[in-house]
Coordinates of C-alpha atoms and ligand atoms in Angstrom, one line a residue:
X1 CA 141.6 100.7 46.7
X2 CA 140.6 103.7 48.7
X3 CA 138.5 104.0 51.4
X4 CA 136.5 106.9 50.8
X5 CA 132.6 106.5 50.9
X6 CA 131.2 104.6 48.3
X7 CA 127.7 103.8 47.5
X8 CA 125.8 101.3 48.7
X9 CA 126.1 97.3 47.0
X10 CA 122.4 97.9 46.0
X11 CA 123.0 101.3 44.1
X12 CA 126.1 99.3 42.4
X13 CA 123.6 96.5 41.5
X14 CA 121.2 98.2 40.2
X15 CA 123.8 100.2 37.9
X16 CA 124.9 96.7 37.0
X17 CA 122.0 96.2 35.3
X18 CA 120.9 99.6 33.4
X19 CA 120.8 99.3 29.9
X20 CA 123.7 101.7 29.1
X21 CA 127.3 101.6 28.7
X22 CA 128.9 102.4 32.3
X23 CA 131.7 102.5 34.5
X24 CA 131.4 103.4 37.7
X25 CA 134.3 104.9 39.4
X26 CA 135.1 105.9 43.1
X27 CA 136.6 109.6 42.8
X28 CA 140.3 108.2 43.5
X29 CA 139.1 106.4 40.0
X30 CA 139.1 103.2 40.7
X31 CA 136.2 100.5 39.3
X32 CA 133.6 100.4 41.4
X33 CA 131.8 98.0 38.8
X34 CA 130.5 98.6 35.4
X35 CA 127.1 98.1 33.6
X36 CA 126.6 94.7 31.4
X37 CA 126.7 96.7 28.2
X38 CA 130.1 98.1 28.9
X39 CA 131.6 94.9 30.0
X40 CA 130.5 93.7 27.4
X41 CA 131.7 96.3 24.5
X42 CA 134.8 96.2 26.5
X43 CA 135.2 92.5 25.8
X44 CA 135.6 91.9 29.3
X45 CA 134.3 90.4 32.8
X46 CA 133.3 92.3 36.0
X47 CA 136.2 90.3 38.2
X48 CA 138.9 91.2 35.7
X49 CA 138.4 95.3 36.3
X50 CA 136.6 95.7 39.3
X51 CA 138.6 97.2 42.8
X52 CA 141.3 98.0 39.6
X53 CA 142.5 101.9 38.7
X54 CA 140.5 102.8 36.0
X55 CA 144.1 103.3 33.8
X56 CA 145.7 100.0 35.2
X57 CA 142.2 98.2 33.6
X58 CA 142.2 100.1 30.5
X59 CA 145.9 100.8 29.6
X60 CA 147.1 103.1 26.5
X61 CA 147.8 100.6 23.6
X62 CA 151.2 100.4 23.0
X63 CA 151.3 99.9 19.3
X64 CA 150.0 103.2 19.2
X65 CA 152.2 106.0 21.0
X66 CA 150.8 108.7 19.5
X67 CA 147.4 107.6 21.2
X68 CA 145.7 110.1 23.6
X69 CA 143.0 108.5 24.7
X70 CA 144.5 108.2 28.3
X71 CA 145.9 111.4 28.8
X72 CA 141.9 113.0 27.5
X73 CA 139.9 110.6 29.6
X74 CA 142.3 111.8 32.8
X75 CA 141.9 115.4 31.7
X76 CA 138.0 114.8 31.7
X77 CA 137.9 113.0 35.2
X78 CA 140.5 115.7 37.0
X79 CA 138.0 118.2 35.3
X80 CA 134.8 116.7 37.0
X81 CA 136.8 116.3 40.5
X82 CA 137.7 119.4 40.3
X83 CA 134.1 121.4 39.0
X84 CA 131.9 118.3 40.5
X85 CA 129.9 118.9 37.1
X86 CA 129.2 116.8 34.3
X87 CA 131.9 117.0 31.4
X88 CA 131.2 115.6 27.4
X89 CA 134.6 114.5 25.8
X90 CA 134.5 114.7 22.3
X91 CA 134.7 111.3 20.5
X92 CA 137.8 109.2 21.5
X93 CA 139.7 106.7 20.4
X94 CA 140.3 104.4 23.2
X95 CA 141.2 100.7 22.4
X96 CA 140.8 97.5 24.9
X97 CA 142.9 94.9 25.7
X98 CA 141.8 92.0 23.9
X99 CA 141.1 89.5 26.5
X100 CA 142.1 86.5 24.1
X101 CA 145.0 87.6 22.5
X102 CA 148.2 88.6 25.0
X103 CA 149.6 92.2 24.5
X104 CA 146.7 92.6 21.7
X105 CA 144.1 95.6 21.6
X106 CA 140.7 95.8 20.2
X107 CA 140.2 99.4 17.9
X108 CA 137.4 100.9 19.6
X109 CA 135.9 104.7 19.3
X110 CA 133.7 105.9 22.5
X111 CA 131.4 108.9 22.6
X112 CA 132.1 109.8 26.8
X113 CA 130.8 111.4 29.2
X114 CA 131.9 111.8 33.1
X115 CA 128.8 112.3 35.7
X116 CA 129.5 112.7 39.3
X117 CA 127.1 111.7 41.7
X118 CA 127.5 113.9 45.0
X119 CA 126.7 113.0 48.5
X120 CA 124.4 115.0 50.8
X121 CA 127.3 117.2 51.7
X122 CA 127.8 117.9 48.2
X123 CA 131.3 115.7 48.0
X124 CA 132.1 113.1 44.7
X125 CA 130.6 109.9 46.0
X126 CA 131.2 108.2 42.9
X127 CA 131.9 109.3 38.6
X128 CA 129.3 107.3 36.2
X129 CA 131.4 107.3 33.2
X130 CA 128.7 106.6 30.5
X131 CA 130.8 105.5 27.1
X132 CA 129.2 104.7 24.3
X133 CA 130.2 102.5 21.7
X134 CA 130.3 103.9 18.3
X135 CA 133.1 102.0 16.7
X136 CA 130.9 101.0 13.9
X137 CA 129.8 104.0 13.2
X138 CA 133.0 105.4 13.2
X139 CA 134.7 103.0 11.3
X140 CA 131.7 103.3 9.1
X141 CA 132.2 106.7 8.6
X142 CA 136.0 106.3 7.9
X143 CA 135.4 103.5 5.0
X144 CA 132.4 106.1 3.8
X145 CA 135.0 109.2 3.7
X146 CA 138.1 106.5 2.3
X147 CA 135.1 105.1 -0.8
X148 CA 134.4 109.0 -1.1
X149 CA 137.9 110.1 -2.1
X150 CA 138.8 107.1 -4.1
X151 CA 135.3 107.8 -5.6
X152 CA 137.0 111.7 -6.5
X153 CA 140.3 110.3 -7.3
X154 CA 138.4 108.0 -9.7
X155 CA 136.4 110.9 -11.2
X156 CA 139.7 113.4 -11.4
X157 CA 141.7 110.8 -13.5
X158 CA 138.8 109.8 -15.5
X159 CA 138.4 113.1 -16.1
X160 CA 142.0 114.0 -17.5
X161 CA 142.0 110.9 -19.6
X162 CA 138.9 112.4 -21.1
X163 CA 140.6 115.4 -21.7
X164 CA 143.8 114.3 -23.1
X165 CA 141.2 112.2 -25.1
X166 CA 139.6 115.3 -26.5
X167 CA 142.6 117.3 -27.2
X168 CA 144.6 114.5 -28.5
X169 CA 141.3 113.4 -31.0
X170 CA 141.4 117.2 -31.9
X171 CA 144.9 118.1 -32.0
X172 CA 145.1 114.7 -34.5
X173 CA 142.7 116.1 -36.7
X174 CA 143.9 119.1 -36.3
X175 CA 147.1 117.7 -37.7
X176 CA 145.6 116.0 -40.0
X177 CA 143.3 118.6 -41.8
X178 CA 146.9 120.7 -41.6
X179 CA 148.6 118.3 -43.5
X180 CA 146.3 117.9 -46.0
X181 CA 146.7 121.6 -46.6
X182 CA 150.3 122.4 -47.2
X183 CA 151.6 121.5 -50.2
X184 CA 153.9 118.9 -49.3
X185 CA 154.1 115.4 -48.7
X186 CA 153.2 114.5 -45.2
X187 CA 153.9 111.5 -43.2
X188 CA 154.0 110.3 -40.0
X189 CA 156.0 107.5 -38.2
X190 CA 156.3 105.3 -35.2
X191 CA 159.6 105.3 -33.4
X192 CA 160.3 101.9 -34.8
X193 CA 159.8 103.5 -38.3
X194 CA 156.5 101.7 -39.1
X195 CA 154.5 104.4 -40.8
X196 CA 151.2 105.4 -39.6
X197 CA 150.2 108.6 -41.4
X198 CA 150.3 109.9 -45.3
X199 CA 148.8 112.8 -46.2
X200 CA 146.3 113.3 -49.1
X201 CA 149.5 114.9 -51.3
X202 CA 151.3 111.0 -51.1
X203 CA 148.4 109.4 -51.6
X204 CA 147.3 111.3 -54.6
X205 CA 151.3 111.4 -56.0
X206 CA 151.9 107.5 -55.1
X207 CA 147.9 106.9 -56.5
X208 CA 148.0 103.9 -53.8
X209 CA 146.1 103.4 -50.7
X210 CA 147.7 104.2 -47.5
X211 CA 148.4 100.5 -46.5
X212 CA 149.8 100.0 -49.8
X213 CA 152.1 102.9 -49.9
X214 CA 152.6 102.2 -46.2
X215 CA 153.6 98.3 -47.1
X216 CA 155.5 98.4 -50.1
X217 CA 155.0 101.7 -52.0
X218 CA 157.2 104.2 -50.5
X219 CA 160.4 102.2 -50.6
X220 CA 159.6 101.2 -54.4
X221 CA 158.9 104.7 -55.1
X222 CA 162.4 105.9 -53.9
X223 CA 165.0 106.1 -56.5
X224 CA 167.7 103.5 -56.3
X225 CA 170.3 105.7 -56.3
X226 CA 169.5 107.5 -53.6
X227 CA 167.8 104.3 -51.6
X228 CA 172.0 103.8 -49.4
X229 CA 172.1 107.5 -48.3
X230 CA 168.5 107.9 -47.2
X231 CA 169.2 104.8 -44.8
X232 CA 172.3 105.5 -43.7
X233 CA 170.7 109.1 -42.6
X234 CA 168.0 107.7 -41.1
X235 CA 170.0 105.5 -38.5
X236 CA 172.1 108.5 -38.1
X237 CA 169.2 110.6 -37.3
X238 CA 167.6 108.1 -35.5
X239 CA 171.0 107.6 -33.3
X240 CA 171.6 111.3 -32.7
X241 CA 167.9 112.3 -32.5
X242 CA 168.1 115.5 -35.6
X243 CA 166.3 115.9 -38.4
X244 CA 167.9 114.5 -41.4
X245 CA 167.1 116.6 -44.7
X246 CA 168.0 115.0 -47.7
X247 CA 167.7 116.0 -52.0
X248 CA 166.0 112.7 -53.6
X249 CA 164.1 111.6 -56.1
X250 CA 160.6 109.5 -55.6
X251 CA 158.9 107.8 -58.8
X252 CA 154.8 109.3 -59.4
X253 CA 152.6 107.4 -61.1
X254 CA 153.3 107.9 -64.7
X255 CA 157.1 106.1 -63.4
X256 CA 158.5 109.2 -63.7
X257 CA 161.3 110.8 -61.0
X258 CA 161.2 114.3 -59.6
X259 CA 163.4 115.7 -57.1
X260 CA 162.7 116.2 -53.6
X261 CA 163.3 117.9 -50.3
X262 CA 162.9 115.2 -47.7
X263 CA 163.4 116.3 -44.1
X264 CA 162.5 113.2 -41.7
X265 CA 162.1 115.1 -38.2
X266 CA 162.6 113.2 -34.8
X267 CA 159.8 114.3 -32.2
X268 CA 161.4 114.1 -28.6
X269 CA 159.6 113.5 -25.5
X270 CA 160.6 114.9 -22.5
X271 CA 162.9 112.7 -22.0
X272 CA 165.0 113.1 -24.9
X273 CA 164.0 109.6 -26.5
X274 CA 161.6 109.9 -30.1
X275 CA 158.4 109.5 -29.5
X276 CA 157.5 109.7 -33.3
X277 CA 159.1 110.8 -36.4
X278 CA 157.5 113.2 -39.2
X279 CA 158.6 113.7 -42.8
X280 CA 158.0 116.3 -44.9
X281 CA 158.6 115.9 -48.9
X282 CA 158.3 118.6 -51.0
X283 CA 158.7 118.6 -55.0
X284 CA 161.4 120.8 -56.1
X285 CA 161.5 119.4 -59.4
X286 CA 160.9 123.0 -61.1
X287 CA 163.7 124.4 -59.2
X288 CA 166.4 121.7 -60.3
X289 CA 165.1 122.3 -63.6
X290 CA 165.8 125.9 -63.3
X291 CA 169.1 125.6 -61.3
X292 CA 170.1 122.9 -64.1
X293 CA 169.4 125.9 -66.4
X294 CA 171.0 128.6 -64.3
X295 CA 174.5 126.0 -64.2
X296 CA 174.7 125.3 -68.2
X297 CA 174.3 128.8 -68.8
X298 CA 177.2 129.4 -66.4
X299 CA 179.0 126.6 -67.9
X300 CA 178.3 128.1 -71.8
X301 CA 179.3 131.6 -70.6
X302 CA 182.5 130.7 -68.7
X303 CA 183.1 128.7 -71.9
X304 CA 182.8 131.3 -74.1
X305 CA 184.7 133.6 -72.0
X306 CA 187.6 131.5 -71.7
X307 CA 188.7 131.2 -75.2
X308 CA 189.1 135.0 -76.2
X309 CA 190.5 135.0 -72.2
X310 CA 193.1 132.2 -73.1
X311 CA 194.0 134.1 -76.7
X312 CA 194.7 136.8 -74.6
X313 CA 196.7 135.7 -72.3
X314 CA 198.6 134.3 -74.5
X315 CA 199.1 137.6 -76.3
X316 CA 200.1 139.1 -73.5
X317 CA 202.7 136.6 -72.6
X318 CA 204.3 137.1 -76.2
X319 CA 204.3 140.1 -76.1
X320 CA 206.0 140.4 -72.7
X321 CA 208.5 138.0 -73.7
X322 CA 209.4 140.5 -77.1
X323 CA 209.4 143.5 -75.4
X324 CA 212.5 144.7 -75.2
X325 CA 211.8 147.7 -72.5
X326 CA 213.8 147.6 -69.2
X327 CA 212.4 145.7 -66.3
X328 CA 211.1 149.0 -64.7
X329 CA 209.9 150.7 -67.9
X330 CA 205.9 151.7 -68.2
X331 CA 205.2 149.6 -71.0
X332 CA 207.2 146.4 -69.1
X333 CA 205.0 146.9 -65.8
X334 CA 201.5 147.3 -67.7
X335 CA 201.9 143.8 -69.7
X336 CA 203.0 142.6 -66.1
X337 CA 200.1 144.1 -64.5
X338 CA 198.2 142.6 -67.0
X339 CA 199.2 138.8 -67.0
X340 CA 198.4 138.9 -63.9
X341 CA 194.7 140.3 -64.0
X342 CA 194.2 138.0 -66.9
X343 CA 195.7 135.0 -64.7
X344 CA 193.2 135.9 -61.5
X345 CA 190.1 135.9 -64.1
X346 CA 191.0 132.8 -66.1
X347 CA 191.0 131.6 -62.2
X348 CA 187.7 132.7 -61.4
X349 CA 185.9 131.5 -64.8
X350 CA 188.0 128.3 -64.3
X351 CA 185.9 128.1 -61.0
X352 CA 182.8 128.6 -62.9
X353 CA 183.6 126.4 -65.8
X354 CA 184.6 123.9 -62.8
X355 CA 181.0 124.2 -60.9
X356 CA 178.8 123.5 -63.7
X357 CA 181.0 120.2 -64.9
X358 CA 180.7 118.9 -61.5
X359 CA 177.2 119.4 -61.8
X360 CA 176.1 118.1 -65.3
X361 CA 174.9 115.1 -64.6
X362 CA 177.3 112.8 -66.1
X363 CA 180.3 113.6 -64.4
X364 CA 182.6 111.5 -63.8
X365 CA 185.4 110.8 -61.2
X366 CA 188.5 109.4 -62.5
X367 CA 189.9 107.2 -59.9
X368 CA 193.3 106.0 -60.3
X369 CA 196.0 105.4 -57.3
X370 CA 198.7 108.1 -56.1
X371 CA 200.3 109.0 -53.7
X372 CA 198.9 111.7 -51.5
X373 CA 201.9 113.2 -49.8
X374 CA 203.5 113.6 -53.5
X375 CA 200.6 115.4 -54.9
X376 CA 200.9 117.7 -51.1
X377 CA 204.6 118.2 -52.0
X378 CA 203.9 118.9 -55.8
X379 CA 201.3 121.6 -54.7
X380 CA 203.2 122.9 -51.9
X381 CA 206.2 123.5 -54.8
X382 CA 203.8 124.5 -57.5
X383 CA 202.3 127.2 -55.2
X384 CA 205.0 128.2 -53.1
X385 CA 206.9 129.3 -56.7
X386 CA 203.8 131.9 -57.7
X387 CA 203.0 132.7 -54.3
X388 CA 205.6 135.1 -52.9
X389 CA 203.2 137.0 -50.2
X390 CA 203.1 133.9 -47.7
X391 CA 205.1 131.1 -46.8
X392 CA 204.1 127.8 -47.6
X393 CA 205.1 124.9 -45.9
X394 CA 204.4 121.4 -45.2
X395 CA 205.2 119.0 -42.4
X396 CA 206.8 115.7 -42.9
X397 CA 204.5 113.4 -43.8
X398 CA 204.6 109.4 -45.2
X399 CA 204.2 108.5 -48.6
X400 CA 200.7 106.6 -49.0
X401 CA 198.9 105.7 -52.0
X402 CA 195.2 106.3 -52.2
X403 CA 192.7 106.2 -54.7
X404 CA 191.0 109.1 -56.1
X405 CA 190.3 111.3 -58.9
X406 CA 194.0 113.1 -58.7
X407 CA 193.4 116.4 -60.6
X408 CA 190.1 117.0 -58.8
X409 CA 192.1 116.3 -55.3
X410 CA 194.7 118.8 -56.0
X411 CA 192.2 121.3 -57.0
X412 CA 190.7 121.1 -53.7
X413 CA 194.2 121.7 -51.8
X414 CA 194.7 124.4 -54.7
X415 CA 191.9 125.9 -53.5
X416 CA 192.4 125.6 -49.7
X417 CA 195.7 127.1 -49.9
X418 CA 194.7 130.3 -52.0
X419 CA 192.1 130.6 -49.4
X420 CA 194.6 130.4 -47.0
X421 CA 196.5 133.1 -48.5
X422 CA 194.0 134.9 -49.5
X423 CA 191.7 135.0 -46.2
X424 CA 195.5 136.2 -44.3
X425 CA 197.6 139.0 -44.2
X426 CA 201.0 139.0 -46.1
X427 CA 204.4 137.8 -45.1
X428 CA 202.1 134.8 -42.8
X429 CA 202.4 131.2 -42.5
X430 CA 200.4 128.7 -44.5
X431 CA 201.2 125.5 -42.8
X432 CA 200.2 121.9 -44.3
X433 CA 200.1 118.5 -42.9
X434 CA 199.0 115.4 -43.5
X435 CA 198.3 112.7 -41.2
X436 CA 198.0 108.9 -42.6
X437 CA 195.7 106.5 -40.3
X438 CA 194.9 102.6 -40.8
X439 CA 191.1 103.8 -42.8
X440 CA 191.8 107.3 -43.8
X441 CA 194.1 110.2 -44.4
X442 CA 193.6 114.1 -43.2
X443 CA 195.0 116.6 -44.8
X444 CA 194.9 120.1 -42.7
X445 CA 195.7 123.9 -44.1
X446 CA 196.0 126.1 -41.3
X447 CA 196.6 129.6 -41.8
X448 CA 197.4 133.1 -39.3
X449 CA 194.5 134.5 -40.9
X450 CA 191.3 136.5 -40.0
X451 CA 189.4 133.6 -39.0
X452 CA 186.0 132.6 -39.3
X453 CA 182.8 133.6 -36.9
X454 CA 181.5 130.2 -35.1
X455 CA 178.0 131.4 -36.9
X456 CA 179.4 131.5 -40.1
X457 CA 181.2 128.2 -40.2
X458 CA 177.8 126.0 -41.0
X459 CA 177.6 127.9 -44.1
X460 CA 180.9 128.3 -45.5
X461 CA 180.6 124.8 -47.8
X462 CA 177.0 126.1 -49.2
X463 CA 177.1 127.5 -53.2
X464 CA 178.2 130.8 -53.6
X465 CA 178.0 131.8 -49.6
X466 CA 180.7 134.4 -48.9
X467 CA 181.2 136.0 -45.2
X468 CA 180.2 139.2 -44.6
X469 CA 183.6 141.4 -44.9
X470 CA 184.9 139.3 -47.0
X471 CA 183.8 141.3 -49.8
X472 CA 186.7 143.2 -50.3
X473 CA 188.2 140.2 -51.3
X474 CA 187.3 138.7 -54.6
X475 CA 185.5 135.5 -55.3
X476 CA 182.6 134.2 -55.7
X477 CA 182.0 131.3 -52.9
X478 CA 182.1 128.5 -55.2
X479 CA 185.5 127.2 -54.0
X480 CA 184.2 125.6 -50.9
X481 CA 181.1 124.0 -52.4
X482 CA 183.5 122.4 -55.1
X483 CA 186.0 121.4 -52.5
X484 CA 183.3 119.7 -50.4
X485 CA 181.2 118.3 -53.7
X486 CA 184.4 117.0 -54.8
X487 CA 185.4 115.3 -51.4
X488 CA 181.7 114.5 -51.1
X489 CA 182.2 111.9 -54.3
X490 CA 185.2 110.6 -53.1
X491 CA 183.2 109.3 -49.8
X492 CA 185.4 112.1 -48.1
X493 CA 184.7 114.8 -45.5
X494 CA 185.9 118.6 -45.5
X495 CA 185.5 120.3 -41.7
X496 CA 186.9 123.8 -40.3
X497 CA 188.1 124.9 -36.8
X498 CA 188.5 128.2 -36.3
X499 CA 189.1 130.8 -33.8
X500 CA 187.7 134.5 -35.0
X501 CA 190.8 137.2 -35.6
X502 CA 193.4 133.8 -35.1
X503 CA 193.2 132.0 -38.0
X504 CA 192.0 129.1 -39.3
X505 CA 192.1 124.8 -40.1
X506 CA 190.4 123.6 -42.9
X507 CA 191.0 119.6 -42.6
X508 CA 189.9 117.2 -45.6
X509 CA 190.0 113.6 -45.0
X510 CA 189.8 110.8 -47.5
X511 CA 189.2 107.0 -47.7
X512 CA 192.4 104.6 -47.9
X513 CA 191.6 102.2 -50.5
Ligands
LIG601 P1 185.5 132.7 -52.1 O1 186.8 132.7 -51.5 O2 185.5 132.8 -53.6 O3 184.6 133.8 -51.6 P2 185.1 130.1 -51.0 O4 183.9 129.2 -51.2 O5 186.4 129.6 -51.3 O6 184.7 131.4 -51.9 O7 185.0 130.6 -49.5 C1 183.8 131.0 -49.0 C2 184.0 132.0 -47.9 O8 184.7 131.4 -46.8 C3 184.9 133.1 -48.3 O9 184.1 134.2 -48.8 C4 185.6 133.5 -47.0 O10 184.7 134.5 -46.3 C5 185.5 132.3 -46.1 N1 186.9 131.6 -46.1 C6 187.3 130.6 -46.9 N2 188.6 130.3 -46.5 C7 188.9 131.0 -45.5 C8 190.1 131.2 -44.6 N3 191.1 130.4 -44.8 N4 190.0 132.1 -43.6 C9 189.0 132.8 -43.4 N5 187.8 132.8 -44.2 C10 187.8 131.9 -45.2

């Protein structure tokens, strides 16, 4: 301890005793003694500090590194020694070794102060360090500021569930009063399908209650035949998360059946899994009804167009066969000519008479067994003999027998080749194969042709679609929708891959057995 004045044992005593928090420190800062009060806030005893350096009886507390109590303290004292004037530290954090615990520290926040007291001659005789103890208050504080923003995070979550509350009650009623507005059947469905809307529409259609319809109507209501599809699109929808739009029939309640367009819609969260499912059902009785109509009438006209067509051909084949003009001769060259218009519109009207028997409702597939690659060689023959603008030619392929309506199969690869042809310029190749796996076989048709737009292709199986510059061309876009209807009843599948200006591959695959 230094040896520089220091005041007298009374002035120390009486210090002792003040009812303040003190330290008293000789200006090398070492403890001359301290008041009761501090010793006591300081957990501590007179012996243990005094004749100490003030830092060697209150060391930094090593669990906290960052603390700076030390270093501010030092700055304050260095800052009285030097001015010999008072200084006021902001608060500090400053913790104590607790006394009862080894290497342990006691959290304590101090509002200080550094006094000195000068001699006659005006030199530091000793620093009063008056520090007083407002841990409480600060840690008071702390808990009131830590209450005070849990309090606002409270109040800001409370208030967002209250909004989402509000627009979700709106937006639901909002959806509700829409539904009830557009005139089609509305529902609405958990991800695990149980149904938890049905607008007024249903209601008023299925003349149940919603629980009713919910529990057992809507799946009576369905008609049986179209019960399998609807939930084998469903679990296809459901896997690949689109909309699945179906043509079905639902019973109202005079037990009557009219057709409907039912799209069930997946809802996505943002996540990508469904977070709810809608359907919409709307009657499109009147326009079956109509397009029933529209095909018979078809059907009647092609049907009346074909017999004076088929007397006529005939005619003209006759009279080819009599006339006894050269090969090159006028006359020779117009019957030609004319066999072969006649041919091209018995072809189209055949197409007709073909759309509207596949769509009366009683037709029929007649399934019987052959073998695929026969009927492939057959056709390949058949065409390859009245086709002499492209060749056509098929890869080897293994006999297997299937089972399947055989005329309505080879009009399908009838029609895929004249496509092929048609859709290509002359003198290319129209190459056929056929590919025989352990559940089904594929049939492809790929031409060197003009190809199809990537936009387009979606389309190309719809009734009477036609691409753009294909106009030229003639037809009618039936051939497609016949191929694929035809393929559809044989529990088949028609598919195109095709590169624009290239060409094209129309594949057809069918069910073994
Ligand atoms: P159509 O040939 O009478 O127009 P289709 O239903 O057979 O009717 O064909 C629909 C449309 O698909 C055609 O208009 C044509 O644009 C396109 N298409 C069909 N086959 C091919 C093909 N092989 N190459 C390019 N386009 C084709």
């Amino acid at each position: 301890m230094s040896s520089i004045k220091s005041p007298s044992a009374e002035t120390l005593k009486a210090l002792e005793t003040v009812p303040n928090m003190y330290l008293i420190l000789s200006p090398d800062l070492y403890i001359l003694t301290a008041s009761d009060l501090y010793l006591q806030a300081t957990e501590t005893k007179r012996e243990a500090i005094t004749g100490k350096h003030i830092f060697d009886a209150f060391p930094a507390d090593p669990n906290f590194p960052d603390a700076d109590g030390v270093k501010n303290i030092n700055a304050s004292l260095q800052e009285v020694l030097r001015t010999k004037k008072p200084h006021h530290m902001p608060i500090q954090r400053y913790d104590v070794p607790d006394r009862n615990h080894e290497g342990e520290f006691i959290t304590r926040y101090w509002d200080p102060s550094h006094t000195p007291v000068l001699d006659d001659q005006g030199d530091i005789l000793y620093i009063i360090q008056l520090a007083i103890n407002i841990t409480d208050k600060v840690l008071a504080d702390m808990d009131l500021e830590k209450a005070k923003l849990a309090h606002e995070k409270t109040r800001d979550s409370l208030k967002s569930i209250n909004n989402e509350l509000i627009e979700r009650t709106y937006s639901e009623r909002h959806f509700r009063h829409l539904a009830d507005l557009v005139p089609a059947k509305i529902s609405n469905a958990l991800p695990t399908g149980e149904v938890t809307f049905f607008n007024k529409l249903w209601l008023d259609y299925s003349g149940l209650n919603f629980e009713d319809l919910r529990d057992f109507g809507y799946h009576n209501m369905v008609h049986p035949d179209e019960i399998e599809d609807f939930q084998k699109g469903l679990t296809e929808a459901a896997a690949n998360g689109r909309p699945y739009e179906s043509e079905m029939r639902f019973k109202n309640t005079d037990g009557e059946y009219r057709w409907h367009l039912n799209i069930v819609s997946p809802i996505l969260d943002e996540d990508g899994q469904i977070a709810m499912w809608v359907g919409s059902t709307t009657d499109i009785q009147r326009m079956k009804e109509e397009e029933q109509r529209k095909n018979d009438f078809i059907g009647m006209v092609s049907h009346e167009l074909k017999t004076p067509l088929t007397s006529l051909s005939a005619y003209l084949q006759v009279l080819n066969s009599k006339l006894s003009q050269p090969d090159e001769s006028f006359e020779k060259t117009a019957v030609r000519q004319a066999i072969k218009q006649t041919g091209k519109m018995t072809t189209m009207i055949n197409g007709f008479l073909n759309l509207s028997r596949l769509e009366a409702t009683d037709t029929h597939i007649n399934k019987e067994e052959f073998n695929i690659c026969k009927l492939l060689r057959d056709t390949v023959e058949d065409m390859s003999l009245i086709t002499n603008t492209h060749r056509i030619t098929l890869q080897p392929c293994d006999s297997k027998i299937i089972s399947g309506d055989q005329e309505k199969i080879g009009y399908v690869l009838n029609n895929l080749i004249s496509n092929a042809c048609k859709y290509s310029q002359v003198g290319t190749e129209v190459n056929l194969s056929c590919e025989v796996g352990t559940n089904q076989v594929t049939v492809s048709i790929t031409d060197e042709g003009m190809g199809i737009k990537e936009e387009e292709v979606s389309h190309l199986f719809e009734r009477y679609y036609r691409v753009e510059n294909s106009n030229t061309i003639s037809g009618f876009g039936i051939g497609l929708y016949l191929c694929a209807e035809i393929l559809k009843r044989h529990q088949g599948k028609i598919w195109v891959e095709s590169e624009y200006g290239k060409g094209s591959t129309f594949y057809f695959s069918l069910p073994v057995a």
